[in-house]
Tab-separated table of N, CA, C and O in Angstrom:
chain	number	residue	atom	x	y	z
Y	862	SER	N	148.147	98.381	42.435
Y	862	SER	CA	149.437	97.731	42.349
Y	862	SER	C	149.347	96.563	41.365
Y	862	SER	O	148.268	96.167	40.923
Y	863	ALA	N	150.472	96.003	41.041
Y	863	ALA	CA	150.523	94.899	40.086
Y	863	ALA	C	149.828	93.652	40.624
Y	863	ALA	O	149.161	92.928	39.880
Y	864	VAL	N	149.951	93.417	41.912
Y	864	VAL	CA	149.310	92.243	42.511
Y	864	VAL	C	147.786	92.369	42.432
Y	864	VAL	O	147.077	91.410	42.120
Y	865	GLN	N	147.282	93.559	42.676
Y	865	GLN	CA	145.839	93.768	42.584
Y	865	GLN	C	145.349	93.580	41.150
Y	865	GLN	O	144.283	92.998	40.929
Y	866	MET	N	146.106	94.049	40.175
Y	866	MET	CA	145.718	93.861	38.783
Y	866	MET	C	145.711	92.385	38.405
Y	866	MET	O	144.844	91.927	37.655
Y	867	LEU	N	146.654	91.616	38.925
Y	867	LEU	CA	146.661	90.181	38.663
Y	867	LEU	C	145.448	89.491	39.279
Y	867	LEU	O	144.848	88.601	38.681
Y	868	TRP	N	145.066	89.900	40.486
Y	868	TRP	CA	143.875	89.340	41.126
Y	868	TRP	C	142.623	89.652	40.309
Y	868	TRP	O	141.774	88.788	40.092
Y	869	VAL	N	142.499	90.897	39.880
Y	869	VAL	CA	141.328	91.280	39.079
Y	869	VAL	C	141.302	90.475	37.786
Y	869	VAL	O	140.253	89.977	37.370
Y	870	ASN	N	142.438	90.324	37.139
Y	870	ASN	CA	142.507	89.551	35.908
Y	870	ASN	C	142.120	88.103	36.151
Y	870	ASN	O	141.382	87.505	35.366
Y	871	MET	N	142.598	87.531	37.234
Y	871	MET	CA	142.274	86.147	37.547
Y	871	MET	C	140.780	85.977	37.818
Y	871	MET	O	140.147	85.052	37.312
Y	872	ILE	N	140.208	86.876	38.591
Y	872	ILE	CA	138.790	86.777	38.928
Y	872	ILE	C	137.921	86.998	37.690
Y	872	ILE	O	136.983	86.251	37.427
Y	873	MET	N	138.241	88.028	36.917
Y	873	MET	CA	137.390	88.405	35.789
Y	873	MET	C	137.484	87.413	34.630
Y	873	MET	O	136.490	87.129	33.978
Y	874	ASP	N	138.667	86.890	34.349
Y	874	ASP	CA	138.850	86.061	33.158
Y	874	ASP	C	138.798	84.568	33.445
Y	874	ASP	O	138.115	83.828	32.746
Y	875	SER	N	139.497	84.120	34.454
Y	875	SER	CA	139.636	82.684	34.687
Y	875	SER	C	138.313	82.025	35.044
Y	875	SER	O	137.957	80.993	34.480
Y	876	LEU	N	137.592	82.604	35.986
Y	876	LEU	CA	136.335	81.979	36.408
Y	876	LEU	C	135.276	82.030	35.315
Y	876	LEU	O	134.503	81.083	35.151
Y	877	ALA	N	135.258	83.124	34.548
Y	877	ALA	CA	134.282	83.220	33.456
Y	877	ALA	C	134.586	82.189	32.370
Y	877	ALA	O	133.669	81.531	31.856
Y	878	SER	N	135.844	82.025	31.999
Y	878	SER	CA	136.183	81.037	30.975
Y	878	SER	C	135.949	79.621	31.491
Y	878	SER	O	135.540	78.746	30.729
Y	879	LEU	N	136.191	79.395	32.765
Y	879	LEU	CA	135.921	78.078	33.342
Y	879	LEU	C	134.429	77.766	33.306
Y	879	LEU	O	134.028	76.638	33.011
Y	880	ALA	N	133.608	78.767	33.572
Y	880	ALA	CA	132.154	78.562	33.532
Y	880	ALA	C	131.691	78.227	32.112
Y	880	ALA	O	130.839	77.354	31.925
Y	881	LEU	N	132.258	78.892	31.114
Y	881	LEU	CA	131.877	78.587	29.735
Y	881	LEU	C	132.399	77.232	29.285
Y	881	LEU	O	131.739	76.518	28.536
Y	882	ALA	N	133.578	76.858	29.734
Y	882	ALA	CA	134.185	75.603	29.301
Y	882	ALA	C	133.511	74.389	29.922
Y	882	ALA	O	133.545	73.304	29.339
Y	883	THR	N	132.909	74.534	31.062
Y	883	THR	CA	132.297	73.381	31.735
Y	883	THR	C	130.820	73.217	31.418
Y	883	THR	O	130.188	72.295	31.924
Y	884	GLU	N	130.263	74.107	30.601
Y	884	GLU	CA	128.848	73.999	30.237
Y	884	GLU	C	128.663	72.856	29.250
Y	884	GLU	O	129.251	72.848	28.162
Y	885	LEU	N	127.880	71.873	29.622
Y	885	LEU	CA	127.663	70.719	28.755
Y	885	LEU	C	126.685	71.061	27.632
Y	885	LEU	O	125.678	71.743	27.861
Y	886	PRO	N	126.962	70.593	26.407
Y	886	PRO	CA	126.019	70.842	25.308
Y	886	PRO	C	124.768	69.987	25.484
Y	886	PRO	O	124.826	68.873	26.008
Y	887	THR	N	123.664	70.513	25.038
Y	887	THR	CA	122.401	69.772	25.110
Y	887	THR	C	121.851	69.583	23.704
Y	887	THR	O	122.241	70.270	22.760
Y	888	GLU	N	120.947	68.660	23.570
Y	888	GLU	CA	120.314	68.416	22.275
Y	888	GLU	C	119.468	69.610	21.825
Y	888	GLU	O	119.330	69.865	20.639
Y	889	GLU	N	118.922	70.341	22.781
Y	889	GLU	CA	118.095	71.507	22.440
Y	889	GLU	C	118.904	72.558	21.687
Y	889	GLU	O	118.386	73.223	20.806
Y	890	LEU	N	120.172	72.716	22.052
Y	890	LEU	CA	121.013	73.680	21.357
Y	890	LEU	C	121.225	73.299	19.901
Y	890	LEU	O	121.324	74.164	19.029
Y	891	LEU	N	121.313	72.006	19.631
Y	891	LEU	CA	121.523	71.557	18.261
Y	891	LEU	C	120.248	71.623	17.431
Y	891	LEU	O	120.314	71.758	16.208
Y	892	ASP	N	119.102	71.540	18.060
Y	892	ASP	CA	117.836	71.520	17.339
Y	892	ASP	C	117.271	72.905	17.052
Y	892	ASP	O	116.467	73.063	16.140
Y	893	ARG	N	117.666	73.901	17.792
Y	893	ARG	CA	117.077	75.228	17.607
Y	893	ARG	C	117.650	75.890	16.355
Y	893	ARG	O	118.803	75.673	15.997
Y	894	PRO	N	116.851	76.710	15.681
Y	894	PRO	CA	117.363	77.417	14.499
Y	894	PRO	C	118.328	78.532	14.916
Y	894	PRO	O	118.283	79.015	16.055
Y	895	PRO	N	119.194	78.944	14.010
Y	895	PRO	CA	120.131	80.020	14.352
Y	895	PRO	C	119.408	81.352	14.520
Y	895	PRO	O	118.330	81.574	13.970
Y	896	TYR	N	120.029	82.236	15.300
Y	896	TYR	CA	119.467	83.564	15.481
Y	896	TYR	C	119.688	84.385	14.223
Y	896	TYR	O	120.659	84.186	13.491
Y	897	GLY	N	118.803	85.345	13.986
Y	897	GLY	CA	118.923	86.206	12.819
Y	897	GLY	C	120.060	87.207	12.945
Y	897	GLY	O	120.573	87.463	14.038
Y	898	ARG	N	120.465	87.802	11.838
Y	898	ARG	CA	121.555	88.772	11.843
Y	898	ARG	C	121.202	90.043	12.585
Y	898	ARG	O	122.055	90.680	13.174
Y	899	ARG	N	119.962	90.434	12.520
Y	899	ARG	CA	119.548	91.690	13.133
Y	899	ARG	C	119.192	91.552	14.608
Y	899	ARG	O	118.948	92.536	15.279
Y	900	ARG	N	119.151	90.345	15.104
Y	900	ARG	CA	118.790	90.124	16.501
Y	900	ARG	C	119.941	90.547	17.420
Y	900	ARG	O	121.097	90.266	17.162
Y	901	SER	N	119.584	91.210	18.496
Y	901	SER	CA	120.569	91.706	19.434
Y	901	SER	C	121.202	90.555	20.222
Y	901	SER	O	120.535	89.579	20.559
Y	902	VAL	N	122.482	90.693	20.515
Y	902	VAL	CA	123.181	89.685	21.302
Y	902	VAL	C	122.735	89.756	22.759
Y	902	VAL	O	122.613	88.742	23.438
Y	903	ILE	N	122.454	90.960	23.230
Y	903	ILE	CA	122.035	91.171	24.613
Y	903	ILE	C	120.523	91.402	24.631
Y	903	ILE	O	120.021	92.354	24.044
Y	904	SER	N	119.813	90.528	25.340
Y	904	SER	CA	118.360	90.665	25.430
Y	904	SER	C	117.995	91.765	26.432
Y	904	SER	O	118.843	92.257	27.178
Y	905	SER	N	116.729	92.116	26.476
Y	905	SER	CA	116.294	93.159	27.406
Y	905	SER	C	116.435	92.696	28.859
Y	905	SER	O	116.768	93.494	29.737
Y	906	THR	N	116.220	91.416	29.120
Y	906	THR	CA	116.418	90.890	30.469
Y	906	THR	C	117.891	90.955	30.871
Y	906	THR	O	118.221	91.347	31.996
Y	907	MET	N	118.770	90.590	29.937
Y	907	MET	CA	120.199	90.670	30.215
Y	907	MET	C	120.619	92.117	30.470
Y	907	MET	O	121.414	92.387	31.374
Y	908	MET	N	120.100	93.047	29.678
Y	908	MET	CA	120.447	94.449	29.853
Y	908	MET	C	119.981	94.954	31.216
Y	908	MET	O	120.705	95.693	31.892
Y	909	ALA	N	118.786	94.556	31.630
Y	909	ALA	CA	118.287	94.965	32.946
Y	909	ALA	C	119.171	94.403	34.055
Y	909	ALA	O	119.476	95.103	35.033
Y	910	ASN	N	119.614	93.149	33.911
Y	910	ASN	CA	120.498	92.552	34.912
Y	910	ASN	C	121.858	93.248	34.943
Y	910	ASN	O	122.425	93.468	36.017
Y	911	ILE	N	122.393	93.600	33.792
Y	911	ILE	CA	123.685	94.283	33.717
Y	911	ILE	C	123.596	95.658	34.369
Y	911	ILE	O	124.447	96.039	35.182
Y	912	VAL	N	122.563	96.416	34.024
Y	912	VAL	CA	122.392	97.751	34.597
Y	912	VAL	C	122.137	97.659	36.101
Y	912	VAL	O	122.706	98.421	36.891
Y	913	GLY	N	121.302	96.717	36.518
Y	913	GLY	CA	121.021	96.556	37.947
Y	913	GLY	C	122.262	96.188	38.744
Y	913	GLY	O	122.524	96.766	39.810
Y	914	GLN	N	123.059	95.248	38.241
Y	914	GLN	CA	124.278	94.851	38.937
Y	914	GLN	C	125.291	95.998	38.952
Y	914	GLN	O	125.976	96.220	39.943
Y	915	GLY	N	125.374	96.737	37.851
Y	915	GLY	CA	126.281	97.879	37.795
Y	915	GLY	C	125.913	98.957	38.798
Y	915	GLY	O	126.780	99.507	39.486
Y	916	LEU	N	124.609	99.253	38.898
Y	916	LEU	CA	124.168	100.255	39.876
Y	916	LEU	C	124.393	99.777	41.310
Y	916	LEU	O	124.804	100.559	42.174
Y	917	TYR	N	124.126	98.501	41.547
Y	917	TYR	CA	124.360	97.935	42.887
Y	917	TYR	C	125.835	98.054	43.274
Y	917	TYR	O	126.163	98.509	44.370
Y	918	GLN	N	126.723	97.683	42.360
Y	918	GLN	CA	128.151	97.774	42.652
Y	918	GLN	C	128.588	99.220	42.817
Y	918	GLN	O	129.430	99.524	43.670
Y	919	LEU	N	128.026	100.119	42.021
Y	919	LEU	CA	128.366	101.536	42.137
Y	919	LEU	C	127.978	102.078	43.508
Y	919	LEU	O	128.753	102.793	44.152
Y	920	VAL	N	126.797	101.727	43.991
Y	920	VAL	CA	126.338	102.200	45.294
Y	920	VAL	C	127.198	101.621	46.417
Y	920	VAL	O	127.653	102.352	47.308
Y	921	VAL	N	127.442	100.313	46.372
Y	921	VAL	CA	128.227	99.677	47.437
Y	921	VAL	C	129.657	100.204	47.453
Y	921	VAL	O	130.193	100.565	48.509
Y	922	LEU	N	130.292	100.291	46.288
Y	922	LEU	CA	131.673	100.768	46.237
Y	922	LEU	C	131.774	102.250	46.586
Y	922	LEU	O	132.749	102.679	47.204
Y	923	SER	N	130.771	103.044	46.213
Y	923	SER	CA	130.777	104.460	46.600
Y	923	SER	C	130.649	104.603	48.109
Y	923	SER	O	131.305	105.464	48.708
Y	924	MET	N	129.819	103.768	48.720
Y	924	MET	CA	129.681	103.819	50.171
Y	924	MET	C	130.998	103.447	50.851
Y	924	MET	O	131.435	104.103	51.797
Y	925	VAL	N	131.654	102.397	50.351
Y	925	VAL	CA	132.930	101.983	50.933
Y	925	VAL	C	134.000	103.044	50.700
Y	925	VAL	O	134.830	103.313	51.565
Y	926	LEU	N	133.963	103.696	49.540
Y	926	LEU	CA	134.989	104.684	49.218
Y	926	LEU	C	134.801	105.986	49.987
Y	926	LEU	O	135.750	106.515	50.562
Y	927	PHE	N	133.577	106.516	50.001
Y	927	PHE	CA	133.348	107.843	50.562
Y	927	PHE	C	132.841	107.847	52.003
Y	927	PHE	O	132.982	108.847	52.702
Y	928	PHE	N	132.218	106.770	52.442
Y	928	PHE	CA	131.653	106.716	53.793
Y	928	PHE	C	132.085	105.457	54.538
Y	928	PHE	O	131.243	104.696	55.022
Y	929	PRO	N	133.379	105.200	54.647
Y	929	PRO	CA	133.801	103.962	55.321
Y	929	PRO	C	133.510	103.973	56.817
Y	929	PRO	O	133.440	102.910	57.434
Y	930	HIS	N	133.320	105.160	57.394
Y	930	HIS	CA	133.032	105.229	58.831
Y	930	HIS	C	131.649	104.675	59.164
Y	930	HIS	O	131.366	104.376	60.315
Y	931	LEU	N	130.766	104.519	58.159
Y	931	LEU	CA	129.437	103.955	58.400
Y	931	LEU	C	129.444	102.431	58.468
Y	931	LEU	O	128.476	101.829	58.913
Y	932	LEU	N	130.539	101.818	58.044
Y	932	LEU	CA	130.614	100.361	58.067
Y	932	LEU	C	130.901	99.868	59.475
Y	932	LEU	O	131.678	100.478	60.203
Y	933	PRO	N	130.301	98.758	59.863
Y	933	PRO	CA	130.521	98.241	61.221
Y	933	PRO	C	131.855	97.491	61.336
Y	933	PRO	O	131.898	96.265	61.401
Y	934	LEU	N	132.944	98.248	61.326
Y	934	LEU	CA	134.278	97.654	61.397
Y	934	LEU	C	134.988	98.118	62.653
Y	934	LEU	O	134.755	99.213	63.142
Y	935	SER	N	135.869	97.279	63.121
Y	935	SER	CA	136.678	97.650	64.266
Y	935	SER	C	138.120	97.306	63.944
Y	935	SER	O	138.418	96.147	63.655
Y	936	PRO	N	139.035	98.215	63.907
Y	936	PRO	CA	138.929	99.642	64.213
Y	936	PRO	C	138.250	100.386	63.062
Y	936	PRO	O	138.206	99.901	61.945
Y	937	GLU	N	137.746	101.541	63.366
Y	937	GLU	CA	137.010	102.334	62.387
Y	937	GLU	C	137.929	102.779	61.248
Y	937	GLU	O	139.057	103.204	61.463
Y	938	VAL	N	137.430	102.660	60.024
Y	938	VAL	CA	138.188	103.070	58.842
Y	938	VAL	C	137.739	104.464	58.456
Y	938	VAL	O	136.543	104.741	58.364
Y	939	ARG	N	138.690	105.353	58.224
Y	939	ARG	CA	138.367	106.734	57.865
Y	939	ARG	C	138.603	106.971	56.398
Y	939	ARG	O	139.405	106.304	55.760
Y	940	TYR	N	137.917	107.981	55.859
Y	940	TYR	CA	138.083	108.382	54.463
Y	940	TYR	C	139.331	109.238	54.344
Y	940	TYR	O	139.361	110.387	54.752
Y	941	GLU	N	140.390	108.658	53.822
Y	941	GLU	CA	141.654	109.357	53.601
Y	941	GLU	C	142.112	109.026	52.182
Y	941	GLU	O	142.822	108.048	51.961
Y	942	PRO	N	141.685	109.823	51.197
Y	942	PRO	CA	141.963	109.456	49.804
Y	942	PRO	C	143.440	109.446	49.428
Y	942	PRO	O	143.848	108.727	48.535
Y	943	ARG	N	144.271	110.228	50.095
Y	943	ARG	CA	145.685	110.290	49.719
Y	943	ARG	C	146.541	109.240	50.432
Y	943	ARG	O	147.637	108.944	50.010
Y	944	SER	N	146.051	108.712	51.520
Y	944	SER	CA	146.796	107.685	52.248
Y	944	SER	C	145.804	106.662	52.767
Y	944	SER	O	144.677	106.604	52.322
Y	945	GLY	N	146.208	105.881	53.697
Y	945	GLY	CA	145.282	104.931	54.307
Y	945	GLY	C	145.213	103.625	53.563
Y	945	GLY	O	144.287	103.380	52.811
Y	946	SER	N	146.211	102.800	53.720
Y	946	SER	CA	146.236	101.535	52.999
Y	946	SER	C	145.095	100.610	53.434
Y	946	SER	O	144.639	99.794	52.653
Y	947	VAL	N	144.622	100.747	54.660
Y	947	VAL	CA	143.495	99.929	55.115
Y	947	VAL	C	142.245	100.283	54.320
Y	947	VAL	O	141.495	99.400	53.893
Y	948	HIS	N	142.056	101.560	54.079
Y	948	HIS	CA	140.890	102.015	53.328
Y	948	HIS	C	140.907	101.465	51.903
Y	948	HIS	O	139.918	100.926	51.407
Y	949	TRP	N	142.032	101.585	51.221
Y	949	TRP	CA	142.121	101.105	49.841
Y	949	TRP	C	142.100	99.583	49.779
Y	949	TRP	O	141.573	99.005	48.817
Y	950	SER	N	142.653	98.925	50.776
Y	950	SER	CA	142.596	97.463	50.818
Y	950	SER	C	141.161	96.983	50.996
Y	950	SER	O	140.731	96.025	50.356
Y	951	LEU	N	140.426	97.658	51.857
Y	951	LEU	CA	139.014	97.331	52.051
Y	951	LEU	C	138.233	97.541	50.761
Y	951	LEU	O	137.434	96.693	50.356
Y	952	PHE	N	138.493	98.649	50.083
Y	952	PHE	CA	137.813	98.949	48.818
Y	952	PHE	C	138.104	97.863	47.783
Y	952	PHE	O	137.198	97.367	47.108
Y	953	PHE	N	139.364	97.478	47.649
Y	953	PHE	CA	139.729	96.454	46.672
Y	953	PHE	C	139.099	95.115	47.014
Y	953	PHE	O	138.593	94.413	46.131
Y	954	ASN	N	139.096	94.734	48.286
Y	954	ASN	CA	138.502	93.457	48.682
Y	954	ASN	C	137.005	93.435	48.435
Y	954	ASN	O	136.456	92.412	48.011
Y	955	VAL	N	136.333	94.532	48.695
Y	955	VAL	CA	134.895	94.597	48.419
Y	955	VAL	C	134.654	94.490	46.918
Y	955	VAL	O	133.740	93.792	46.468
Y	956	PHE	N	135.495	95.151	46.112
Y	956	PHE	CA	135.363	95.058	44.657
Y	956	PHE	C	135.523	93.614	44.181
Y	956	PHE	O	134.725	93.119	43.374
Y	957	VAL	N	136.539	92.918	44.671
Y	957	VAL	CA	136.771	91.533	44.254
Y	957	VAL	C	135.602	90.645	44.675
Y	957	VAL	O	135.136	89.808	43.893
Y	958	LEU	N	135.102	90.820	45.884
Y	958	LEU	CA	133.969	90.009	46.333
Y	958	LEU	C	132.701	90.298	45.532
Y	958	LEU	O	131.928	89.384	45.237
Y	959	LEU	N	132.479	91.553	45.172
Y	959	LEU	CA	131.322	91.881	44.331
Y	959	LEU	C	131.445	91.242	42.954
Y	959	LEU	O	130.460	90.745	42.397
Y	960	GLN	N	132.637	91.245	42.387
Y	960	GLN	CA	132.842	90.619	41.081
Y	960	GLN	C	132.647	89.101	41.165
Y	960	GLN	O	132.033	88.506	40.286
Y	961	LEU	N	133.157	88.498	42.210
Y	961	LEU	CA	132.994	87.058	42.389
Y	961	LEU	C	131.517	86.701	42.556
Y	961	LEU	O	131.025	85.750	41.934
Y	962	PHE	N	130.795	87.479	43.364
Y	962	PHE	CA	129.362	87.249	43.535
Y	962	PHE	C	128.629	87.413	42.208
Y	962	PHE	O	127.744	86.628	41.868
Y	963	ASN	N	129.011	88.414	41.428
Y	963	ASN	CA	128.363	88.656	40.145
Y	963	ASN	C	128.588	87.481	39.192
Y	963	ASN	O	127.658	87.045	38.499
Y	964	GLU	N	129.805	86.962	39.149
Y	964	GLU	CA	130.080	85.837	38.258
Y	964	GLU	C	129.332	84.587	38.696
Y	964	GLU	O	128.782	83.872	37.856
Y	965	LEU	N	129.302	84.302	39.977
Y	965	LEU	CA	128.587	83.116	40.442
Y	965	LEU	C	127.082	83.285	40.260
Y	965	LEU	O	126.386	82.316	39.934
Y	966	ASN	N	126.583	84.475	40.452
Y	966	ASN	CA	125.158	84.742	40.307
Y	966	ASN	C	124.732	84.718	38.840
Y	966	ASN	O	123.627	84.286	38.508
Y	967	SER	N	125.594	85.183	37.954
Y	967	SER	CA	125.270	85.218	36.534
Y	967	SER	C	125.290	83.833	35.897
Y	967	SER	O	124.663	83.611	34.881
Y	968	ARG	N	126.021	82.954	36.478
Y	968	ARG	CA	126.137	81.609	35.927
Y	968	ARG	C	124.783	80.953	35.962
Y	968	ARG	O	124.271	80.305	35.202
């Protein structure tokens, strides 16, 4: 829905830009030489973190999507892909919380 898209936009863009805007410059940044043209923007450590977080989110969201009955919730949520607003609401909330955790953890 439109409200969910606005929430995703707010979580994905606002908090990330706020984190970049509040980072104080240090003298070390001014003293270091510039990176070369051929150097990759994403380091191997960053790539490992991106892939690891992506796989973690894929596993958690797949579990919530396809096996909601395994979650310790009361009342029990069933897998009903065509209906079931509780199921989709749970999925969306887990997605938003995973994104928020990822942004705070990446900072």
